[in-house]
Short mmCIF file of C-alpha atoms in Angstrom, two decimals:
data_model
loop_
_atom_site.label_atom_id
_atom_site.label_comp_id
_atom_site.label_asym_id
_atom_site.label_seq_id
_atom_site.Cartn_x
_atom_site.Cartn_y
_atom_site.Cartn_z
CA MET A 1 21.25 -8.90 4.33
CA ARG A 2 20.68 -7.25 7.34
CA SER A 3 18.50 -8.88 9.44
CA THR A 4 14.84 -7.59 10.52
CA ALA A 5 13.72 -9.78 14.19
CA PRO A 6 15.12 -7.68 16.88
CA ARG A 7 17.87 -9.12 18.81
CA ASN A 8 17.07 -8.06 21.89
CA ASN A 9 13.76 -10.33 23.01
CA LYS A 10 13.75 -7.72 26.22
CA LEU A 11 11.76 -5.25 23.40
CA LYS A 12 9.36 -6.69 22.06
CA PRO A 13 6.88 -3.42 21.35
CA SER A 14 3.68 -3.37 23.41
CA SER A 15 1.32 -0.05 24.61
CA ASN A 16 2.41 -0.60 28.43
CA LEU A 17 6.04 -0.30 26.83
CA ILE A 18 5.39 2.59 24.76
CA MET A 19 3.61 4.28 27.77
CA ASN A 20 6.70 4.05 29.24
CA GLY A 21 10.30 6.16 29.93
CA SER A 22 10.71 9.33 27.98
CA VAL A 23 9.20 11.10 25.33
CA ARG A 24 12.45 9.83 22.86
CA VAL A 25 12.19 6.25 24.48
CA ARG A 26 8.48 5.97 23.80
CA VAL A 27 8.37 7.51 20.33
CA ILE A 28 11.09 5.31 19.36
CA ARG A 29 8.74 2.09 21.50
CA THR A 30 5.84 3.49 19.21
CA LEU A 31 7.58 3.59 15.87
CA LEU A 32 9.04 -0.42 16.93
CA ALA A 33 5.27 -1.29 17.42
CA ILE A 34 4.99 0.14 13.62
CA GLN A 35 7.66 -2.09 12.10
CA ASN A 36 6.56 -4.90 14.03
CA GLY A 37 2.98 -4.65 11.97
CA GLN A 38 1.45 -2.46 14.53
CA SER A 39 -1.13 0.53 12.42
CA LEU A 40 0.19 4.65 13.36
CA ALA A 41 -4.06 4.99 14.30
CA SER A 42 -3.86 2.03 16.81
CA VAL A 43 -0.44 3.49 18.83
CA LEU A 44 -0.79 7.32 18.12
CA ASP A 45 -3.51 7.75 21.45
CA PRO A 46 -1.93 5.67 23.62
CA LEU A 47 1.11 7.57 22.98
CA LEU A 48 -0.36 10.93 23.04
CA ASN A 49 -2.15 10.39 25.81
CA SER A 50 0.22 8.54 27.84
CA LEU A 51 2.49 12.38 27.94
CA HIS A 52 2.10 15.08 30.17
CA ASP A 53 0.15 18.00 27.56
CA GLY A 54 3.49 19.76 27.20
CA ASP A 55 5.26 16.58 25.53
CA LYS A 56 2.10 15.96 23.64
CA GLY A 57 3.02 18.42 20.43
CA PHE A 58 6.67 17.52 20.70
CA ALA A 59 6.19 13.72 20.59
CA HIS A 60 3.42 14.16 17.55
CA ALA A 61 6.06 15.86 15.36
CA LEU A 62 8.53 13.90 15.92
CA LEU A 63 6.37 10.43 15.51
CA LEU A 64 5.78 11.53 12.26
CA THR A 65 8.10 13.89 10.99
CA THR A 66 10.41 10.79 11.29
CA LEU A 67 8.45 8.40 9.87
CA ARG A 68 7.56 10.91 6.44
CA GLN A 69 10.98 10.72 6.22
CA TRP A 70 11.89 7.46 7.34
CA TYR A 71 13.42 5.73 3.72
CA ALA A 72 15.18 8.70 2.77
CA LEU A 73 16.80 8.75 7.02
CA GLU A 74 17.60 5.30 6.34
CA ARG A 75 19.42 5.52 2.68
CA LEU A 76 21.65 8.97 5.13
CA LEU A 77 22.02 6.48 7.96
CA ASP A 78 23.50 3.60 5.36
CA SER A 79 25.82 6.61 4.54
CA LEU A 80 27.46 7.19 7.71
CA ALA A 81 28.25 3.91 8.96
CA ASP A 82 31.35 2.24 8.50
CA ASN A 83 29.44 -0.75 8.70
CA SER A 84 26.19 -2.14 7.95
CA ILE A 85 24.01 -1.95 11.17
CA ASP A 86 21.54 -4.83 11.67
CA GLU A 87 19.44 -3.79 15.38
CA LYS A 88 16.54 -2.35 14.99
CA GLU A 89 16.14 -0.68 17.90
CA VAL A 90 20.20 1.03 17.85
CA ARG A 91 18.36 2.05 13.58
CA THR A 92 15.77 3.64 14.92
CA THR A 93 16.88 5.63 17.60
CA ILE A 94 19.48 7.52 15.44
CA GLN A 95 16.87 7.91 13.18
CA VAL A 96 14.68 9.63 15.60
CA GLY A 97 18.18 11.34 16.57
CA LEU A 98 18.16 13.04 12.92
CA THR A 99 14.82 14.20 12.62
CA GLN A 100 15.19 16.42 15.84
CA LEU A 101 18.87 17.80 13.41
CA LEU A 102 17.57 17.78 10.18
CA TYR A 103 13.79 18.24 11.03
CA LEU A 104 12.38 19.72 13.67
CA GLN A 105 15.57 22.06 15.08
CA VAL A 106 16.26 20.70 18.39
CA ALA A 107 19.22 22.24 19.32
CA ASP A 108 22.17 19.68 18.81
CA HIS A 109 23.36 19.41 22.68
CA ALA A 110 19.90 18.35 23.54
CA ALA A 111 18.85 16.43 20.80
CA ILE A 112 22.25 14.15 20.94
CA HIS A 113 22.61 13.77 24.69
CA GLU A 114 18.60 12.68 24.98
CA THR A 115 19.38 10.30 22.09
CA VAL A 116 21.66 8.15 23.39
CA GLU A 117 20.24 8.53 26.57
CA ALA A 118 17.69 6.89 25.15
CA ALA A 119 19.84 4.11 23.49
CA LYS A 120 20.64 3.25 28.05
CA GLU A 121 17.00 3.26 28.77
CA ILE A 122 15.93 0.89 26.04
CA GLU A 123 19.08 -0.80 26.87
CA PHE A 124 21.26 -0.41 23.82
CA ALA A 125 23.94 1.27 25.88
CA HIS A 126 26.44 -0.82 23.80
CA ALA A 127 25.26 1.45 21.01
CA THR A 128 25.79 4.73 22.21
CA GLY A 129 29.01 5.73 21.12
CA LEU A 130 27.89 4.65 17.62
CA ILE A 131 25.44 6.84 17.84
CA ASN A 132 26.96 9.84 19.34
CA ALA A 133 29.51 9.48 16.78
CA ILE A 134 26.58 9.81 13.58
CA LEU A 135 24.59 12.15 15.06
CA ARG A 136 27.96 14.63 16.46
CA LYS A 137 28.81 14.07 12.02
CA VAL A 138 25.79 15.60 11.25
CA ALA A 139 25.65 18.47 13.84
CA LYS A 140 28.63 19.71 12.67
CA ASN A 141 26.84 20.01 9.30
CA PRO A 142 23.36 19.68 9.42
CA SER A 143 21.98 21.76 6.46
CA LYS A 144 24.29 19.48 4.02
CA PHE A 145 23.03 16.14 5.25
CA ARG A 146 19.39 18.00 4.84
CA LYS A 147 20.59 18.17 1.70
CA LYS A 148 20.81 15.04 1.18
CA CYS A 149 17.80 13.56 2.50
CA ASP A 150 15.47 15.93 0.50
CA LYS A 151 17.12 14.78 -2.50
CA LYS A 152 15.09 12.02 -3.54
CA HIS A 153 12.17 10.55 -2.40
CA SER A 154 11.10 8.85 1.10
CA LEU A 155 9.45 5.88 0.43
CA PRO A 156 10.26 2.25 -0.38
CA ASN A 157 12.04 1.50 -3.49
CA TRP A 158 9.44 -0.56 -4.98
CA LEU A 159 6.54 1.76 -4.78
CA ALA A 160 8.41 4.90 -5.57
CA TYR A 161 9.59 2.46 -9.36
CA GLN A 162 5.89 1.45 -9.27
CA LEU A 163 5.41 5.72 -9.01
CA LYS A 164 7.30 6.60 -11.64
CA GLN A 165 5.79 3.94 -13.60
CA ASP A 166 2.99 5.48 -13.41
CA TRP A 167 2.81 9.44 -13.36
CA SER A 168 6.53 10.17 -15.27
CA GLU A 169 5.32 13.87 -15.51
CA GLN A 170 3.92 14.42 -12.15
CA TYR A 171 7.05 11.56 -10.33
CA ASP A 172 9.23 15.13 -8.85
CA ASP A 173 6.85 16.29 -7.72
CA LEU A 174 4.46 13.51 -6.42
CA MET A 175 8.20 11.92 -4.24
CA GLN A 176 7.99 15.83 -2.10
CA GLY A 177 4.69 16.41 -1.72
CA LEU A 178 4.11 12.77 -0.18
CA ARG A 179 6.58 13.71 2.38
CA GLN A 180 4.37 16.65 3.40
CA PRO A 181 2.24 17.04 6.04
CA ALA A 182 -1.71 17.12 4.77
CA PRO A 183 -3.44 20.51 5.84
CA MET A 184 -6.72 20.01 7.23
CA PHE A 185 -10.25 20.18 5.29
CA LEU A 186 -13.97 20.37 7.36
CA ARG A 187 -16.85 19.62 5.48
CA VAL A 188 -19.75 22.02 6.45
CA ASN A 189 -23.34 20.01 7.21
CA THR A 190 -25.54 22.51 5.14
CA ALA A 191 -29.16 21.03 7.14
CA VAL A 192 -26.99 22.82 10.47
CA THR A 193 -25.50 26.51 8.70
CA SER A 194 -24.18 27.50 5.62
CA ILE A 195 -20.31 27.82 4.74
CA GLU A 196 -20.33 31.19 4.78
CA ASP A 197 -21.76 30.93 9.07
CA TYR A 198 -19.47 28.65 9.84
CA GLN A 199 -16.41 30.68 8.07
CA GLN A 200 -17.43 34.06 10.30
CA ALA A 201 -18.27 30.85 13.35
CA LEU A 202 -14.22 29.84 12.59
CA VAL A 203 -13.00 33.16 12.70
CA GLU A 204 -14.92 34.26 15.82
CA PHE A 205 -13.36 30.56 17.31
CA GLU A 206 -9.84 32.18 16.34
CA VAL A 207 -9.53 29.49 13.64
CA GLU A 208 -8.84 31.18 9.89
CA ALA A 209 -10.22 28.75 6.65
CA ASP A 210 -10.70 29.57 3.65
CA LEU A 211 -12.97 28.72 1.53
CA VAL A 212 -12.38 25.73 -1.49
CA GLU A 213 -14.66 25.07 -4.39
CA LEU A 214 -14.20 22.53 -6.21
CA THR A 215 -16.01 22.11 -9.70
CA SER A 216 -16.87 18.38 -11.25
CA GLY A 217 -18.89 18.66 -14.76
CA LEU A 218 -20.91 15.08 -15.83
CA GLN A 219 -21.71 14.37 -19.65
CA LEU A 220 -24.85 12.44 -18.70
CA GLN A 221 -27.73 10.70 -20.65
CA ASN A 222 -31.09 12.83 -20.57
CA SER A 223 -34.24 11.55 -21.73
CA SER A 224 -33.14 12.30 -25.00
CA ASP A 225 -30.45 9.00 -24.86
CA THR A 226 -27.81 11.77 -25.63
CA ALA A 227 -25.08 12.85 -23.02
CA THR A 228 -25.35 16.99 -21.55
CA ALA A 229 -22.87 17.93 -19.00
CA ASN A 230 -23.99 18.60 -15.83
CA SER A 231 -21.86 20.76 -13.40
CA ILE A 232 -21.70 20.35 -9.70
CA LEU A 233 -19.25 22.65 -6.97
CA THR A 234 -18.43 20.74 -4.16
CA LYS A 235 -17.16 23.32 -1.33
CA GLY A 236 -15.26 23.30 1.68
CA LEU A 237 -12.92 24.64 4.35
CA ARG A 238 -9.25 24.22 4.08
CA LEU A 239 -7.68 25.07 7.88
CA HIS A 240 -4.41 27.57 7.94
CA GLN A 241 -3.70 25.22 10.64
CA SER A 242 -4.57 21.82 12.04
CA THR A 243 -6.95 22.21 15.39
CA ALA A 244 -8.46 20.05 17.76
CA VAL A 245 -12.14 19.17 16.72
CA ASN A 246 -12.97 19.89 20.63
CA ALA A 247 -11.69 23.34 19.57
CA LEU A 248 -14.27 23.79 16.67
CA PRO A 249 -17.62 25.94 16.93
CA GLN A 250 -20.52 23.28 17.21
CA PHE A 251 -18.68 20.45 16.57
CA ALA A 252 -20.63 18.44 19.19
CA GLU A 253 -23.54 19.46 17.68
CA GLY A 254 -22.34 18.24 14.26
CA ALA A 255 -22.25 21.24 12.06
CA ALA A 256 -18.92 20.24 10.78
CA SER A 257 -16.96 16.85 10.45
CA VAL A 258 -13.13 16.71 9.35
CA GLN A 259 -12.96 15.13 5.16
CA ASP A 260 -10.42 15.60 3.34
CA MET A 261 -11.59 18.03 -0.14
CA HIS A 262 -10.50 15.56 -2.49
CA ALA A 263 -13.05 12.59 -0.25
CA GLN A 264 -16.37 15.06 -0.19
CA LEU A 265 -16.59 14.42 -4.30
CA ALA A 266 -17.83 11.19 -3.44
CA ALA A 267 -21.31 11.91 -2.43
CA PRO A 268 -21.90 15.08 -4.96
CA LEU A 269 -21.17 13.12 -7.49
CA ILE A 270 -23.21 9.84 -7.06
CA HIS A 271 -26.21 12.03 -5.14
CA LYS A 272 -25.65 13.83 -9.15
CA ALA A 273 -25.95 10.49 -11.39
CA LEU A 274 -29.25 9.19 -9.12
CA LEU A 275 -31.32 12.84 -9.66
CA ASN A 276 -30.52 12.50 -13.28
CA LYS A 277 -31.54 9.02 -12.84
CA LEU A 278 -34.56 10.07 -11.97
CA SER A 279 -35.65 12.52 -14.08
CA VAL A 280 -34.79 10.20 -17.56
CA LYS A 281 -37.97 8.69 -18.44
CA SER A 282 -37.71 4.96 -18.98
CA ASP A 283 -40.01 1.87 -19.31
CA ASP A 284 -38.93 0.46 -16.25
CA ALA A 285 -38.24 -3.24 -17.91
CA ASP A 286 -36.77 -4.19 -14.99
CA GLY A 287 -38.20 -3.08 -12.19
CA ASP A 288 -36.77 0.37 -12.15
CA ILE A 289 -38.30 3.80 -11.05
CA ASP A 290 -42.40 3.61 -11.51
CA THR A 291 -42.90 7.44 -13.34
CA SER A 292 -46.59 6.99 -12.98
CA ASN A 293 -46.74 8.68 -9.60
CA ASN A 294 -48.41 5.35 -7.74
CA ASN A 295 -47.18 5.79 -3.97
CA ASN A 296 -48.79 2.93 -3.47
CA ASN A 297 -46.81 1.01 -5.53
CA ASN A 298 -43.28 -0.23 -4.05
CA ASN A 299 -41.41 0.85 -7.18
CA ASN A 300 -41.78 4.18 -5.08
CA GLU A 301 -38.47 3.22 -3.37
CA LEU A 302 -35.42 3.96 -4.03
CA ARG A 303 -33.07 1.34 -2.97
CA ILE A 304 -28.83 2.50 -2.58
CA LEU A 305 -26.20 1.16 -1.38
CA ASP A 306 -22.44 2.38 0.34
CA ALA A 307 -20.43 -0.19 -0.02
CA CYS A 308 -17.14 -0.45 2.46
CA ALA A 309 -19.05 2.50 4.36
CA ALA A 310 -16.79 2.62 7.34
CA PRO A 311 -15.54 5.37 9.42
CA GLY A 312 -18.47 6.67 7.65
CA GLY A 313 -17.77 10.68 6.19
CA LYS A 314 -19.25 9.51 2.91
CA LEU A 315 -22.48 8.28 4.12
CA ALA A 316 -22.83 10.88 6.56
CA HIS A 317 -22.35 13.38 3.47
CA TRP A 318 -24.53 11.51 1.28
CA LEU A 319 -27.78 11.18 4.38
CA GLU A 320 -26.74 15.28 4.70
CA LEU A 321 -27.49 15.94 0.60
CA ILE A 322 -30.97 13.91 0.47
CA SER A 323 -31.99 15.16 3.72
CA SER A 324 -31.92 18.32 3.21
CA ASN A 325 -34.69 20.33 2.46
CA GLU A 326 -33.19 21.56 -1.29
CA SER A 327 -33.04 17.96 -2.35
CA SER A 328 -34.38 16.93 -5.46
CA LEU A 329 -34.51 13.01 -4.76
CA PHE A 330 -38.99 13.14 -3.17
CA HIS A 331 -39.30 15.51 -6.25
CA VAL A 332 -38.36 15.39 -9.68
CA LYS A 333 -39.26 17.80 -12.79
CA GLN A 334 -39.55 15.60 -15.94
CA ASP A 335 -38.58 18.35 -18.82
CA ASN A 336 -41.31 20.80 -19.44
CA THR A 337 -44.22 19.16 -17.41
CA GLU A 338 -45.13 19.80 -13.89
CA THR A 339 -43.18 18.97 -10.64
CA SER A 340 -44.65 15.01 -9.55
CA THR A 341 -43.55 13.01 -6.63
CA VAL A 342 -41.96 10.25 -7.67
CA ILE A 343 -40.26 8.86 -4.72
CA SER A 344 -41.62 7.55 -1.46
CA LYS A 345 -38.97 6.48 0.54
CA VAL A 346 -35.05 6.13 0.63
CA LYS A 347 -34.02 2.78 1.74
CA LEU A 348 -30.05 3.20 1.98
CA THR A 349 -27.90 0.44 3.24
CA ALA A 350 -24.65 0.67 4.12
CA ILE A 351 -21.70 -2.46 4.55
CA ASP A 352 -18.92 -3.04 6.17
CA ASN A 353 -17.26 -6.41 7.22
CA GLU A 354 -15.82 -5.64 10.60
CA ALA A 355 -17.82 -4.86 13.37
CA PRO A 356 -15.73 -2.54 15.22
CA ARG A 357 -15.87 -0.29 11.77
CA ILE A 358 -19.46 -0.93 12.18
CA GLU A 359 -19.76 1.20 15.61
CA ARG A 360 -18.06 4.19 14.34
CA ILE A 361 -20.19 4.56 11.43
CA HIS A 362 -22.70 4.34 14.03
CA THR A 363 -20.92 7.54 16.61
CA ASN A 364 -20.34 9.43 13.52
CA LEU A 365 -24.08 9.50 12.56
CA GLN A 366 -25.00 9.91 16.38
CA ARG A 367 -22.39 13.04 16.26
CA LEU A 368 -24.28 14.59 13.03
CA ASN A 369 -27.93 13.32 14.12
CA LEU A 370 -28.16 11.34 11.37
CA SER A 371 -29.16 8.16 12.95
CA GLN A 372 -32.40 6.01 11.92
CA HIS A 373 -33.36 7.38 14.94
CA ASP A 374 -32.52 10.62 14.48
CA LEU A 375 -34.03 10.93 10.42
CA GLN A 376 -37.30 9.30 12.04
CA GLN A 377 -38.36 11.77 14.58
CA ALA A 378 -37.50 14.15 11.34
CA GLU A 379 -40.32 12.47 9.74
CA ARG A 380 -37.83 11.25 6.67
CA ASN A 381 -38.41 9.25 3.84
CA ILE A 382 -35.16 7.64 4.61
CA GLU A 383 -34.55 4.29 6.29
CA LEU A 384 -30.88 3.43 6.84
CA ASN A 385 -29.56 -0.10 7.45
CA ILE A 386 -26.36 -0.39 8.83
CA VAL A 387 -25.22 -4.31 7.61
CA CYS A 388 -22.11 -5.91 8.53
CA ALA A 389 -21.22 -7.79 5.63
CA ASP A 390 -18.64 -9.25 3.44
CA ALA A 391 -19.15 -7.02 0.11
CA THR A 392 -17.83 -9.61 -1.89
CA THR A 393 -20.47 -12.36 -1.11
CA TRP A 394 -23.34 -10.25 0.35
CA GLN A 395 -26.40 -9.90 -1.64
CA GLY A 396 -29.06 -6.87 -0.91
CA ALA A 397 -31.62 -8.70 -2.62
CA GLY A 398 -32.03 -11.36 0.63
CA LYS A 399 -34.32 -14.27 -0.52
CA LYS A 400 -36.42 -12.06 -3.67
CA LYS A 401 -35.78 -13.80 -7.08
CA SER A 402 -34.41 -10.62 -8.53
CA LYS A 403 -31.12 -9.56 -8.15
CA LEU A 404 -31.40 -6.33 -9.49
CA VAL A 405 -31.60 -4.37 -6.40
CA PHE A 406 -29.86 -1.25 -5.98
CA ASP A 407 -30.69 2.75 -8.21
CA ALA A 408 -26.77 3.21 -7.59
CA ILE A 409 -23.98 2.16 -5.75
CA LEU A 410 -21.23 3.59 -4.02
CA LEU A 411 -18.44 2.09 -3.58
CA ASP A 412 -14.97 3.14 -1.71
CA SER A 413 -13.09 0.07 -2.27
CA PRO A 414 -10.14 -1.00 -0.22
CA CYS A 415 -6.87 0.06 -1.36
CA THR A 416 -3.50 0.42 -0.59
CA ALA A 417 -4.26 3.93 0.60
CA THR A 418 -0.99 5.40 -1.04
CA GLY A 419 -3.20 8.46 -2.15
CA VAL A 420 -3.05 9.05 1.93
CA ILE A 421 0.56 8.59 3.14
CA ARG A 422 0.95 12.32 3.91
CA ARG A 423 -1.44 11.22 6.35
CA HIS A 424 -0.65 8.42 7.34
CA PRO A 425 2.86 7.32 6.94
CA ASP A 426 2.98 4.32 7.99
CA ILE A 427 1.66 3.28 4.96
CA SER A 428 4.84 3.05 3.30
CA ILE A 429 6.66 0.83 5.97
CA LEU A 430 3.17 -1.16 6.42
CA ARG A 431 2.73 -2.00 2.45
CA THR A 432 4.33 -4.63 0.68
CA GLU A 433 4.30 -5.18 -3.05
CA GLU A 434 2.03 -7.95 -3.30
CA ASP A 435 -0.19 -5.76 -0.76
CA VAL A 436 -0.64 -4.15 -4.22
CA GLU A 437 -1.84 -7.50 -6.17
CA GLN A 438 -3.81 -8.61 -3.45
CA THR A 439 -5.78 -5.15 -3.10
CA ALA A 440 -6.48 -5.19 -6.63
CA LEU A 441 -8.49 -8.94 -6.87
CA LEU A 442 -10.14 -7.79 -3.68
CA GLN A 443 -11.30 -4.99 -4.78
CA ALA A 444 -11.90 -6.54 -8.54
CA ASP A 445 -14.66 -9.81 -6.14
CA ILE A 446 -16.31 -6.66 -4.83
CA LEU A 447 -17.05 -5.09 -8.18
CA HIS A 448 -17.71 -8.43 -10.06
CA ASN A 449 -20.82 -9.64 -6.92
CA LEU A 450 -21.73 -6.04 -5.90
CA TRP A 451 -22.07 -5.61 -10.46
CA PRO A 452 -25.33 -7.66 -10.84
CA GLN A 453 -26.85 -6.40 -7.97
CA LEU A 454 -27.73 -2.69 -9.85
CA LYS A 455 -30.81 -1.84 -11.96
CA VAL A 456 -30.41 -1.52 -16.01
CA GLY A 457 -29.68 2.87 -16.25
CA GLY A 458 -27.97 2.49 -12.19
CA TYR A 459 -25.22 4.39 -11.38
CA LEU A 460 -21.89 3.19 -9.73
CA LEU A 461 -19.51 5.38 -8.48
CA TYR A 462 -16.19 3.46 -7.49
CA VAL A 463 -13.82 5.22 -4.94
CA THR A 464 -10.01 4.85 -3.83
CA CYS A 465 -7.33 6.64 -1.88
CA SER A 466 -5.48 5.13 -3.72
CA ILE A 467 -2.47 6.49 -6.40
CA LEU A 468 -1.52 3.38 -7.89
CA LYS A 469 -3.03 2.82 -11.34
CA GLN A 470 -3.15 -1.19 -10.81
CA GLU A 471 -5.94 0.15 -8.44
CA ASN A 472 -7.75 2.90 -10.81
CA VAL A 473 -8.31 3.06 -14.30
CA GLU A 474 -6.26 -0.07 -15.09
CA GLN A 475 -9.01 -2.07 -12.54
CA MET A 476 -11.63 -0.48 -14.24
CA GLN A 477 -10.19 -1.39 -17.70
CA ASP A 478 -9.96 -4.68 -16.87
CA PHE A 479 -13.52 -4.72 -15.23
CA MET A 480 -15.33 -2.95 -18.74
CA THR A 481 -13.58 -6.33 -20.23
CA HIS A 482 -16.39 -8.53 -17.95
CA TYR A 483 -19.42 -6.90 -19.08
CA ASN A 484 -21.62 -5.81 -22.58
CA ASN A 485 -24.01 -3.83 -20.41
CA VAL A 486 -21.58 -1.13 -18.31
CA ALA A 487 -20.72 2.43 -19.25
CA ALA A 488 -17.62 4.34 -18.20
CA VAL A 489 -19.31 7.81 -17.53
CA GLU A 490 -16.78 10.78 -18.81
CA PHE A 491 -16.19 13.86 -16.68
CA SER A 492 -16.27 17.58 -19.19
CA ASP A 493 -13.54 19.63 -19.28
CA ASP A 494 -14.83 21.67 -16.62
CA CYS A 495 -13.48 19.84 -13.62
CA ASN A 496 -10.97 21.74 -11.87
CA TRP A 497 -9.45 19.00 -9.88
CA GLY A 498 -7.77 15.75 -10.65
CA ILE A 499 -5.74 13.96 -14.42
CA GLU A 500 -8.18 13.08 -16.80
CA GLN A 501 -7.84 9.11 -17.31
CA ALA A 502 -9.18 6.31 -19.86
CA ILE A 503 -11.67 6.10 -17.84
CA GLY A 504 -12.19 7.74 -14.32
CA ARG A 505 -9.63 11.05 -13.11
CA GLN A 506 -7.17 10.73 -10.28
CA CYS A 507 -6.27 13.17 -7.96
CA LEU A 508 -2.72 13.46 -6.67
CA PRO A 509 -1.01 14.24 -3.55
CA ILE A 510 1.10 17.09 -4.78
CA ASP A 511 0.41 20.18 -3.95
CA SER A 512 0.49 20.65 -0.06
CA GLU A 513 -2.41 22.57 0.14
CA SER A 514 -4.81 20.48 -1.79
CA GLY A 515 -6.41 17.25 -0.71
CA ASP A 516 -5.36 13.59 -0.99
CA GLY A 517 -4.86 11.12 -3.61
CA PHE A 518 -8.09 9.95 -5.05
CA TYR A 519 -9.38 8.14 -8.05
CA TYR A 520 -13.23 8.47 -9.22
CA ALA A 521 -14.80 6.42 -12.12
CA LEU A 522 -18.68 6.89 -12.73
CA LEU A 523 -20.13 3.50 -14.33
CA GLN A 524 -23.50 3.13 -15.79
CA LYS A 525 -25.28 0.06 -16.12
CA THR A 526 -27.10 0.20 -19.52
CA ALA A 527 -29.31 -2.87 -21.60
CA GLU A 528 -27.67 -6.10 -21.49
#
């Protein structure tokens, strides 16, 4: 059985060690740090910031490509070695060499020589003969070994097995899709500029981008208590090549944000459901929105929640929609009657349980001019409250007697993030089979805490960036067995994204030009 503990105590990965040595040594040490439990997000910037500008591109490509092909390279390595290689440092060094030969087209002599030298630099000179022999063997016929590497998946076996159980028809395409880089998408802040004008601005900055349009259809209840189709068009931009944000026009001024195209569906979906709630007349038996146009009544205040909000992309998008001049939140036309003002203020609460992540929310909102101060300066009737709290226990009502607080809840639920492996390939190394079960239990705890806080007629949008059914449709099916006041809103046939599920829709990261793996389910609270 292969040992996972380092056999050389001199090489315990740390940020200081990562920032010393040749480019390949630094990449090797970064990979060792990830295997020891550190996330790619925590070690990537220290790596790149330690390098000269001319080396950053190669280091980034070498690190990310090695991670994307990690398990395929491991299997290839095991087939090439006469005996088991137990030293993690040696295995990692060889895999870095294989990546250069098979995926980055680095010249044979450079890839082999520099990788062997890297082994010496990390004080594993005793393995240089083995490393040299394996890499030379591969260099003689790289196309053969590349084909062997690409034949199957590059995931831990437990995850590949589960995905085959969940997505048998899409399995082969999914396995290859997860090994590719993800495209870069932009969300344009239409309060600042139109998407068409921003696309033209990109051209002037020599950045090529395509317009992407996603159509969502929801079967929402109308005032006659029958479901009618509601269509939503979400527009974004897909860049032909990933680009540094400081090279994008007016990025610092909040004209655009980097956000996956499938992530951009969340805010428009919950916003459309909220608008529908306001347009439906009700008796307001539970303290719901009062449509009597009495602006002095607190019932004219709309309360909404973004749970697990960090880093704030979906929150910012929702705020953009709410604060847009075209927003219908404050003026709702009911049936054939004239437009009436039914909302005096929107109170939006955003919660997350980690203080550093709360700081990221504030930073992102400030760039987009959507902080509470910015909203007040713009004389928006929006009150934003960002709270560091645990979504499994937090109560929005405070000391108030009634728990029925929110008209709409966006729950961007914690998940295993298997749908964003293309962007964060360290996930396949860091996640375990046990994590799935624990995450599903956490999701259930959050759902059971938030659902009683939703008003009758209100909507909860459940979102994950997972592609495992246990966290998605199966989670929803289990949740609905616990309540007799929940209805799943159906997506209509005009959706041009995702795969229809028993509840909700699932996006899979298969197409190299499409978004990440996201799951969406919209639930409405019915009368008890």
